[in-house]
Short mmCIF file of C-alpha atoms in Angstrom, two decimals:
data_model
loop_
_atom_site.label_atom_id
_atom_site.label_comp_id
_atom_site.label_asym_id
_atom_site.label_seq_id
_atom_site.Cartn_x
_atom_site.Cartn_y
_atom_site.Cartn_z
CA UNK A 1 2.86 -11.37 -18.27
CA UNK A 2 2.13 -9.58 -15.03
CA UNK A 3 3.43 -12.69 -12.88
CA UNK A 4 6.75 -12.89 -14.92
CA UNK A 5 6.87 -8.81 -13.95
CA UNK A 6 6.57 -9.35 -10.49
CA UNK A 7 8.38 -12.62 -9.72
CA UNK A 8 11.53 -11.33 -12.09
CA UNK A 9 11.48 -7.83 -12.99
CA UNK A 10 10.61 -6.25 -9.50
CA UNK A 11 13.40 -8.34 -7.79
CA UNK A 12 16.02 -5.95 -9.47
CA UNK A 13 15.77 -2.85 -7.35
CA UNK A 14 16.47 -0.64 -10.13
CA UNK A 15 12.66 -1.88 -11.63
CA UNK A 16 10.95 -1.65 -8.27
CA UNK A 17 12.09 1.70 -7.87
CA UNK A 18 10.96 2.80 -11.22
CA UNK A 19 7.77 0.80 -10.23
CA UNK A 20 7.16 2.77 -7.46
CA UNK A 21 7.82 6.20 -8.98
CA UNK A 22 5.64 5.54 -11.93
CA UNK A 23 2.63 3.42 -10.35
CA UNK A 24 2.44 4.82 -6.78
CA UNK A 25 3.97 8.51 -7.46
CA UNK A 26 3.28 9.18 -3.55
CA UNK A 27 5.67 12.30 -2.10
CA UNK A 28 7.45 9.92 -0.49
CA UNK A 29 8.73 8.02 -3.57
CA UNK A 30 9.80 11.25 -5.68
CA UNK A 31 13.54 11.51 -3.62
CA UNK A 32 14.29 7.78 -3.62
CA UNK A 33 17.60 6.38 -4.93
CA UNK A 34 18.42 2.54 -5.96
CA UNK A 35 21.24 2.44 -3.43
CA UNK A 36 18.68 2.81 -0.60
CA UNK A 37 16.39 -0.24 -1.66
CA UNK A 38 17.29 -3.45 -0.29
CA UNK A 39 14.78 -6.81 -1.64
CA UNK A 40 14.48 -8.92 1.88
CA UNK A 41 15.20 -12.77 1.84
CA UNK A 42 12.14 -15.24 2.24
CA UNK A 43 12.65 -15.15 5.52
CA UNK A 44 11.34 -12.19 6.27
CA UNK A 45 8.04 -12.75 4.26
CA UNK A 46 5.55 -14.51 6.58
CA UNK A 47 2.58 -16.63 5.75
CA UNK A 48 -0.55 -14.57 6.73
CA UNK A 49 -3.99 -16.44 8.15
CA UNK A 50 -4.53 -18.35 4.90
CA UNK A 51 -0.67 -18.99 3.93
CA UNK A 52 -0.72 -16.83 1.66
CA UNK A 53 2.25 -14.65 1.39
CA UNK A 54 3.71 -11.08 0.54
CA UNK A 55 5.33 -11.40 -3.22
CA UNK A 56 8.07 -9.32 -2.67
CA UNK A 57 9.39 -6.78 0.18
CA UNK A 58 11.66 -4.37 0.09
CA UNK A 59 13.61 -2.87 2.69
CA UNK A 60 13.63 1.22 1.87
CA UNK A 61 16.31 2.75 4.31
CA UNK A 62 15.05 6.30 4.51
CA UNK A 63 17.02 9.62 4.66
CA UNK A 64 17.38 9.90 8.07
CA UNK A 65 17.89 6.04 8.52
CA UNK A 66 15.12 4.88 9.32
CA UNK A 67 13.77 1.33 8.04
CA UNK A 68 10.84 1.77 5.75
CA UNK A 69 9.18 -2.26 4.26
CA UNK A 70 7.51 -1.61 1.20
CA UNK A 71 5.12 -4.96 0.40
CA UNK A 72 3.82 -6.33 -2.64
CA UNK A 73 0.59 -8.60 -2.66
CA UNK A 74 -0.21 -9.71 -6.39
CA UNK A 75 -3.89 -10.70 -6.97
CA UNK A 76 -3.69 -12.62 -10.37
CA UNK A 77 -6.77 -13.53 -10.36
CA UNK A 78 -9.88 -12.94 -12.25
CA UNK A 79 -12.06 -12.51 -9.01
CA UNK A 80 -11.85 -9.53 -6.22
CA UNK A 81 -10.37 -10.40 -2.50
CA UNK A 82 -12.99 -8.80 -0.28
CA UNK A 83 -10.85 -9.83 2.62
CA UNK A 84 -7.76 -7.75 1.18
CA UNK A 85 -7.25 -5.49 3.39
CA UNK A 86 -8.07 -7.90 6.83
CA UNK A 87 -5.20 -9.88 5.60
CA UNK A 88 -2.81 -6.82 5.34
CA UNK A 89 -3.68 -5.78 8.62
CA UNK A 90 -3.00 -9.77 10.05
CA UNK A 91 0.14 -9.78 7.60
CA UNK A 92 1.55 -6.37 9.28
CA UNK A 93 0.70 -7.02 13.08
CA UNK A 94 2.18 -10.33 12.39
CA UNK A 95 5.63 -8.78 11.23
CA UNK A 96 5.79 -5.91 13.70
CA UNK A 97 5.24 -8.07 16.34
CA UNK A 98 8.54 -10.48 15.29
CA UNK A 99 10.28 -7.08 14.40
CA UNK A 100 9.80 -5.94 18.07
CA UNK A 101 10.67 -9.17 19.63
CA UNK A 102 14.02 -9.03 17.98
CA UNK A 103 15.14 -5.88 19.58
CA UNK A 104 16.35 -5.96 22.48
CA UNK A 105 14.01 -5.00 25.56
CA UNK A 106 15.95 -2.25 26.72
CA UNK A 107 16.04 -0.59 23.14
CA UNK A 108 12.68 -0.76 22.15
CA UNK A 109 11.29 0.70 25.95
CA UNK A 110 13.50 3.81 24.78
CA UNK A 111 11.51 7.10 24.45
CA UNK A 112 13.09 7.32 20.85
CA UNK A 113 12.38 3.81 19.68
CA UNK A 114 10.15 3.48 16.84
CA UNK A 115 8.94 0.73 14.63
CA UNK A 116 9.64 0.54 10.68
CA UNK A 117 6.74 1.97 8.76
CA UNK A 118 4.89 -1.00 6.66
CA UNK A 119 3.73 0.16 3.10
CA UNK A 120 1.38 -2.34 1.70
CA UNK A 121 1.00 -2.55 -2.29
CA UNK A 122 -2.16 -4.46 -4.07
CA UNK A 123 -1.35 -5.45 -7.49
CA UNK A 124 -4.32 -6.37 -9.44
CA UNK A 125 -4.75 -8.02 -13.13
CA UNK A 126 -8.02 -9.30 -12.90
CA UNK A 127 -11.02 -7.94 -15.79
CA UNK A 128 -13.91 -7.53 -13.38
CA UNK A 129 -12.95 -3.63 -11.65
CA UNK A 130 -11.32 -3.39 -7.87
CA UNK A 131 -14.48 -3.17 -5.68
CA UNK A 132 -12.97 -4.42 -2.12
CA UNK A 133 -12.44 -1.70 0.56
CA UNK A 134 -8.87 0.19 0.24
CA UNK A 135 -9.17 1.10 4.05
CA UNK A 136 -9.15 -0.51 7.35
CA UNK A 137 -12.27 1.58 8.57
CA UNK A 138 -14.46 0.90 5.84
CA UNK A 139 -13.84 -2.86 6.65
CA UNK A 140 -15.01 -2.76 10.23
CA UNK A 141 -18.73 -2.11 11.01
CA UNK A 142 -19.71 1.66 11.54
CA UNK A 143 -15.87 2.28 11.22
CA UNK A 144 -16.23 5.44 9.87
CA UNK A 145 -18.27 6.72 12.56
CA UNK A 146 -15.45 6.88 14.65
CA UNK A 147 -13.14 9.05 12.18
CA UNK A 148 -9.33 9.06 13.92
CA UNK A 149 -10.50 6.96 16.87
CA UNK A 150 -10.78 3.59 15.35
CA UNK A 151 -7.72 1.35 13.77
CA UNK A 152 -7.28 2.58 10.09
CA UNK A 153 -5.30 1.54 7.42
CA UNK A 154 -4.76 2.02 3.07
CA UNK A 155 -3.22 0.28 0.95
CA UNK A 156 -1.97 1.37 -3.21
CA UNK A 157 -4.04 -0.28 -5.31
CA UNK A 158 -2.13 -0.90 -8.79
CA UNK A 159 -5.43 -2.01 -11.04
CA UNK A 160 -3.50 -3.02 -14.53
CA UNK A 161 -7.22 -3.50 -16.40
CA UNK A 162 -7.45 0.72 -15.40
CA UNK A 163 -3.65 1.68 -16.78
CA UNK A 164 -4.21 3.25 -19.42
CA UNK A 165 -2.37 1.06 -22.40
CA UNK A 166 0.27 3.69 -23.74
CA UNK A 167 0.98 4.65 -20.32
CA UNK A 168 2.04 0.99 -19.57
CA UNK A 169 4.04 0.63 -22.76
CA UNK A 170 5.63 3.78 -22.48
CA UNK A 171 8.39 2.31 -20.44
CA UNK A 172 8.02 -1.37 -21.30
CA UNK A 173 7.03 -2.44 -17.65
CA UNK A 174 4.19 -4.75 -16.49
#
């Protein structure tokens, strides 16, 4: 049961990590160790425009220290989110903004100070194929027109009905 997966398995960073490495398999996964993954308390999670919520976040402390939050948003539904990628976008600006309000004023007007990098994951179980935009752009009206120059995000799409089956049970997970 993909819920069970998520709400249980993925809490043990040892499982999220191998989650990552096999479903997202990005460059920036390949070097990561358990001891640098870090699941955040509810607290951090906040309720975007619709109160819905992140499923899980992990802290991912990166090798030259810097704070990396790696989101989960489970869709278990049988019907696509068009709005997907709006409410990333609300859900992120939401939690930068309270993650720059918390340091101090004369630490975050430094030349060096930089804000933790947000990596937003869709997980998807429904039949009916992922057919909602993956990107910010493609959201907003003649968005691609305006190639670098416009707000632009991604986020992983994990579609379990496109997994291939033996790939899935090959390591018992999802």
């Amino acid at each position: 049961n993909p819920d069970d997966y998520l709400s249980q398995d993925l809490k043990n960073p040892k499982e999220f990590l191998h989650f990552l490495k096999k479903y997202i398999g990005a460059d920036w996964t390949k070097n990561l160790k358990e001891s640098q993954l870090r699941l955040c308390d509810k607290e951090f999670i906040d309720k975007d425009y619709e109160g819905r919520e992140a499923d899980l976040v992990y802290e991912i402390t990166g090798e030259n220290g810097e704070k990396i939050y790696a989101f989960i948003l489970q869709e278990l539904q049988s019907t696509v989110d068009y709005t997907m990628i709006f409410r990333i976008v609300l859900y992120i600006i939401s939690t930068l903004l309270r993650y720059f309000l918390t340091v101090e004023k004369n630490v975050r007007e430094r030349e060096d100070f930089r804000l933790p990098s947000m990596i937003p994951i869709v997980f998807y179980n429904g039949e009916k194929p992922w057919s909602a935009v993956q990107t910010l752009r493609e959201y907003q009206q003649d968005g691609v027109r305006f190639g670098e120059y416009i707000l632009n995000l991604r986020y992983y799409l994990v579609e379990l009905s496109q997994l291939d089956e033996e790939y899935i049970l090959s390591t018992n997970t999802v």
